[in-house]
Amino acid sequence: MAEMLVAQGAKQEAKELLHGYYYQVFSRYSAFRREVRKAVATSPLLAGMGI
């Protein structure tokens, strides 16, 4: 979802979405957080999102 937002030019909304899921909604799920970090690291659209 974050990549779609970045592609549409809504980079701030994408960052807020990632941070919301990563730090609030799924803060206790290390496997999910690991997958999010991996996805952000390998995505050219999400580079520099700060996760």
PDB file of N, CA and C in Angstrom:
ATOM      1  N   MET A   1       0.832  -1.189   0.000  1.00  0.00           N
ATOM      2  CA  MET A   1       0.000   0.000   0.000  1.00  0.00           C
ATOM      3  C   MET A   1       0.874   1.248   0.000  1.00  0.00           C
ATOM      4  N   ALA A   2       1.979   1.188   0.740  1.00  0.00           N
ATOM      5  CA  ALA A   2       2.856   2.350   0.806  1.00  0.00           C
ATOM      6  C   ALA A   2       3.492   2.638  -0.557  1.00  0.00           C
ATOM      7  N   GLU A   3       3.861   1.601  -1.280  1.00  0.00           N
ATOM      8  CA  GLU A   3       4.434   1.815  -2.609  1.00  0.00           C
ATOM      9  C   GLU A   3       3.432   2.484  -3.544  1.00  0.00           C
ATOM     10  N   MET A   4       2.176   2.099  -3.447  1.00  0.00           N
ATOM     11  CA  MET A   4       1.143   2.700  -4.277  1.00  0.00           C
ATOM     12  C   MET A   4       1.001   4.188  -3.944  1.00  0.00           C
ATOM     13  N   LEU A   5       1.052   4.517  -2.660  1.00  0.00           N
ATOM     14  CA  LEU A   5       0.948   5.918  -2.262  1.00  0.00           C
ATOM     15  C   LEU A   5       2.129   6.732  -2.786  1.00  0.00           C
ATOM     16  N   VAL A   6       3.335   6.176  -2.690  1.00  0.00           N
ATOM     17  CA  VAL A   6       4.522   6.878  -3.198  1.00  0.00           C
ATOM     18  C   VAL A   6       4.409   7.077  -4.706  1.00  0.00           C
ATOM     19  N   ALA A   7       3.948   6.050  -5.404  1.00  0.00           N
ATOM     20  CA  ALA A   7       3.799   6.153  -6.863  1.00  0.00           C
ATOM     21  C   ALA A   7       2.802   7.240  -7.255  1.00  0.00           C
ATOM     22  N   GLN A   8       1.819   7.484  -6.402  1.00  0.00           N
ATOM     23  CA  GLN A   8       0.836   8.522  -6.679  1.00  0.00           C
ATOM     24  C   GLN A   8       1.291   9.896  -6.195  1.00  0.00           C
ATOM     25  N   GLY A   9       2.469   9.960  -5.581  1.00  0.00           N
ATOM     26  CA  GLY A   9       3.004  11.233  -5.135  1.00  0.00           C
ATOM     27  C   GLY A   9       2.671  11.599  -3.704  1.00  0.00           C
ATOM     28  N   ALA A  10       2.146  10.667  -2.955  1.00  0.00           N
ATOM     29  CA  ALA A  10       1.772  10.926  -1.559  1.00  0.00           C
ATOM     30  C   ALA A  10       2.800  10.289  -0.619  1.00  0.00           C
ATOM     31  N   LYS A  11       4.033  10.788  -0.685  1.00  0.00           N
ATOM     32  CA  LYS A  11       5.123  10.191   0.089  1.00  0.00           C
ATOM     33  C   LYS A  11       4.903  10.327   1.598  1.00  0.00           C
ATOM     34  N   GLN A  12       4.408  11.455   2.043  1.00  0.00           N
ATOM     35  CA  GLN A  12       4.178  11.651   3.484  1.00  0.00           C
ATOM     36  C   GLN A  12       3.111  10.685   4.003  1.00  0.00           C
ATOM     37  N   GLU A  13       2.070  10.485   3.247  1.00  0.00           N
ATOM     38  CA  GLU A  13       1.024   9.547   3.658  1.00  0.00           C
ATOM     39  C   GLU A  13       1.565   8.127   3.728  1.00  0.00           C
ATOM     40  N   ALA A  14       2.443   7.769   2.789  1.00  0.00           N
ATOM     41  CA  ALA A  14       3.061   6.442   2.805  1.00  0.00           C
ATOM     42  C   ALA A  14       3.918   6.258   4.043  1.00  0.00           C
ATOM     43  N   LYS A  15       4.661   7.289   4.384  1.00  0.00           N
ATOM     44  CA  LYS A  15       5.511   7.216   5.582  1.00  0.00           C
ATOM     45  C   LYS A  15       4.656   7.078   6.838  1.00  0.00           C
ATOM     46  N   GLU A  16       3.571   7.825   6.913  1.00  0.00           N
ATOM     47  CA  GLU A  16       2.671   7.728   8.061  1.00  0.00           C
ATOM     48  C   GLU A  16       2.029   6.344   8.153  1.00  0.00           C
ATOM     49  N   LEU A  17       1.675   5.772   7.011  1.00  0.00           N
ATOM     50  CA  LEU A  17       1.096   4.432   6.986  1.00  0.00           C
ATOM     51  C   LEU A  17       2.092   3.409   7.513  1.00  0.00           C
ATOM     52  N   LEU A  18       3.308   3.452   7.008  1.00  0.00           N
ATOM     53  CA  LEU A  18       4.332   2.514   7.469  1.00  0.00           C
ATOM     54  C   LEU A  18       4.618   2.672   8.956  1.00  0.00           C
ATOM     55  N   HIS A  19       4.789   3.889   9.393  1.00  0.00           N
ATOM     56  CA  HIS A  19       5.075   4.127  10.806  1.00  0.00           C
ATOM     57  C   HIS A  19       3.907   3.700  11.689  1.00  0.00           C
ATOM     58  N   GLY A  20       2.697   3.932  11.246  1.00  0.00           N
ATOM     59  CA  GLY A  20       1.528   3.529  12.023  1.00  0.00           C
ATOM     60  C   GLY A  20       1.456   2.035  12.224  1.00  0.00           C
ATOM     61  N   TYR A  21       1.636   1.293  11.147  1.00  0.00           N
ATOM     62  CA  TYR A  21       1.606  -0.166  11.252  1.00  0.00           C
ATOM     63  C   TYR A  21       2.826  -0.691  12.006  1.00  0.00           C
ATOM     64  N   TYR A  22       3.989  -0.142  11.724  1.00  0.00           N
ATOM     65  CA  TYR A  22       5.230  -0.656  12.299  1.00  0.00           C
ATOM     66  C   TYR A  22       5.340  -0.377  13.795  1.00  0.00           C
ATOM     67  N   TYR A  23       5.047   0.844  14.213  1.00  0.00           N
ATOM     68  CA  TYR A  23       5.277   1.241  15.599  1.00  0.00           C
ATOM     69  C   TYR A  23       4.047   1.155  16.499  1.00  0.00           C
ATOM     70  N   GLN A  24       2.850   1.137  15.935  1.00  0.00           N
ATOM     71  CA  GLN A  24       1.660   1.150  16.774  1.00  0.00           C
ATOM     72  C   GLN A  24       0.840  -0.123  16.660  1.00  0.00           C
ATOM     73  N   VAL A  25       0.367  -0.433  15.480  1.00  0.00           N
ATOM     74  CA  VAL A  25      -0.565  -1.550  15.304  1.00  0.00           C
ATOM     75  C   VAL A  25       0.116  -2.890  15.550  1.00  0.00           C
ATOM     76  N   PHE A  26       1.298  -3.088  14.969  1.00  0.00           N
ATOM     77  CA  PHE A  26       1.969  -4.378  15.069  1.00  0.00           C
ATOM     78  C   PHE A  26       3.293  -4.274  15.821  1.00  0.00           C
ATOM     79  N   SER A  27       3.344  -3.458  16.840  1.00  0.00           N
ATOM     80  CA  SER A  27       4.596  -3.248  17.568  1.00  0.00           C
ATOM     81  C   SER A  27       5.084  -4.490  18.295  1.00  0.00           C
ATOM     82  N   ARG A  28       4.214  -5.435  18.594  1.00  0.00           N
ATOM     83  CA  ARG A  28       4.607  -6.638  19.332  1.00  0.00           C
ATOM     84  C   ARG A  28       4.910  -7.829  18.445  1.00  0.00           C
ATOM     85  N   TYR A  29       4.756  -7.687  17.151  1.00  0.00           N
ATOM     86  CA  TYR A  29       4.917  -8.809  16.229  1.00  0.00           C
ATOM     87  C   TYR A  29       6.247  -8.691  15.487  1.00  0.00           C
ATOM     88  N   SER A  30       7.267  -9.316  16.043  1.00  0.00           N
ATOM     89  CA  SER A  30       8.613  -9.172  15.485  1.00  0.00           C
ATOM     90  C   SER A  30       8.717  -9.736  14.075  1.00  0.00           C
ATOM     91  N   ALA A  31       8.002 -10.801  13.768  1.00  0.00           N
ATOM     92  CA  ALA A  31       8.063 -11.378  12.421  1.00  0.00           C
ATOM     93  C   ALA A  31       7.497 -10.399  11.388  1.00  0.00           C
ATOM     94  N   PHE A  32       6.384  -9.749  11.717  1.00  0.00           N
ATOM     95  CA  PHE A  32       5.806  -8.756  10.810  1.00  0.00           C
ATOM     96  C   PHE A  32       6.761  -7.586  10.624  1.00  0.00           C
ATOM     97  N   ARG A  33       7.338  -7.115  11.718  1.00  0.00           N
ATOM     98  CA  ARG A  33       8.263  -5.983  11.646  1.00  0.00           C
ATOM     99  C   ARG A  33       9.489  -6.328  10.807  1.00  0.00           C
ATOM    100  N   ARG A  34       9.972  -7.544  10.938  1.00  0.00           N
ATOM    101  CA  ARG A  34      11.121  -7.997  10.152  1.00  0.00           C
ATOM    102  C   ARG A  34      10.779  -7.976   8.660  1.00  0.00           C
ATOM    103  N   GLU A  35       9.583  -8.443   8.309  1.00  0.00           N
ATOM    104  CA  GLU A  35       9.162  -8.449   6.912  1.00  0.00           C
ATOM    105  C   GLU A  35       8.979  -7.027   6.381  1.00  0.00           C
ATOM    106  N   VAL A  36       8.483  -6.139   7.195  1.00  0.00           N
ATOM    107  CA  VAL A  36       8.331  -4.737   6.771  1.00  0.00           C
ATOM    108  C   VAL A  36       9.700  -4.126   6.508  1.00  0.00           C
ATOM    109  N   ARG A  37      10.650  -4.351   7.409  1.00  0.00           N
ATOM    110  CA  ARG A  37      12.012  -3.827   7.201  1.00  0.00           C
ATOM    111  C   ARG A  37      12.617  -4.374   5.907  1.00  0.00           C
ATOM    112  N   LYS A  38      12.407  -5.666   5.666  1.00  0.00           N
ATOM    113  CA  LYS A  38      12.934  -6.299   4.454  1.00  0.00           C
ATOM    114  C   LYS A  38      12.295  -5.695   3.205  1.00  0.00           C
ATOM    115  N   ALA A  39      10.992  -5.494   3.224  1.00  0.00           N
ATOM    116  CA  ALA A  39      10.281  -4.926   2.075  1.00  0.00           C
ATOM    117  C   ALA A  39      10.719  -3.493   1.803  1.00  0.00           C
ATOM    118  N   VAL A  40      10.875  -2.708   2.850  1.00  0.00           N
ATOM    119  CA  VAL A  40      11.293  -1.313   2.691  1.00  0.00           C
ATOM    120  C   VAL A  40      12.721  -1.247   2.158  1.00  0.00           C
ATOM    121  N   ALA A  41      13.582  -2.129   2.646  1.00  0.00           N
ATOM    122  CA  ALA A  41      14.980  -2.126   2.220  1.00  0.00           C
ATOM    123  C   ALA A  41      15.141  -2.525   0.752  1.00  0.00           C
ATOM    124  N   THR A  42      14.278  -3.390   0.252  1.00  0.00           N
ATOM    125  CA  THR A  42      14.426  -3.869  -1.126  1.00  0.00           C
ATOM    126  C   THR A  42      13.605  -3.077  -2.141  1.00  0.00           C
ATOM    127  N   SER A  43      12.755  -2.194  -1.685  1.00  0.00           N
ATOM    128  CA  SER A  43      11.900  -1.433  -2.592  1.00  0.00           C
ATOM    129  C   SER A  43      12.554  -0.107  -2.983  1.00  0.00           C
ATOM    130  N   PRO A  44      12.727   0.129  -4.272  1.00  0.00           N
ATOM    131  CA  PRO A  44      13.288   1.418  -4.687  1.00  0.00           C
ATOM    132  C   PRO A  44      12.348   2.591  -4.395  1.00  0.00           C
ATOM    133  N   LEU A  45      11.057   2.341  -4.354  1.00  0.00           N
ATOM    134  CA  LEU A  45      10.093   3.414  -4.066  1.00  0.00           C
ATOM    135  C   LEU A  45      10.098   3.804  -2.583  1.00  0.00           C
ATOM    136  N   LEU A  46      10.410   2.850  -1.717  1.00  0.00           N
ATOM    137  CA  LEU A  46      10.335   3.111  -0.276  1.00  0.00           C
ATOM    138  C   LEU A  46      11.689   3.420   0.346  1.00  0.00           C
ATOM    139  N   ALA A  47      12.698   3.555  -0.465  1.00  0.00           N
ATOM    140  CA  ALA A  47      14.042   3.852   0.051  1.00  0.00           C
ATOM    141  C   ALA A  47      14.019   5.158   0.841  1.00  0.00           C
ATOM    142  N   GLY A  48      14.603   5.130   1.999  1.00  0.00           N
ATOM    143  CA  GLY A  48      14.702   6.342   2.817  1.00  0.00           C
ATOM    144  C   GLY A  48      13.474   6.621   3.673  1.00  0.00           C
ATOM    145  N   MET A  49      12.600   5.656   3.863  1.00  0.00           N
ATOM    146  CA  MET A  49      11.404   5.867   4.685  1.00  0.00           C
ATOM    147  C   MET A  49      11.715   5.865   6.189  1.00  0.00           C
ATOM    148  N   GLY A  50      12.874   5.370   6.553  1.00  0.00           N
ATOM    149  CA  GLY A  50      13.275   5.466   7.951  1.00  0.00           C
ATOM    150  C   GLY A  50      12.714   4.397   8.879  1.00  0.00           C
ATOM    151  N   ILE A  51      12.452   3.233   8.374  1.00  0.00           N
ATOM    152  CA  ILE A  51      11.992   2.144   9.232  1.00  0.00           C
ATOM    153  C   ILE A  51      13.199   1.375   9.693  1.00  0.00           C
TER     154      ILE A  51
END
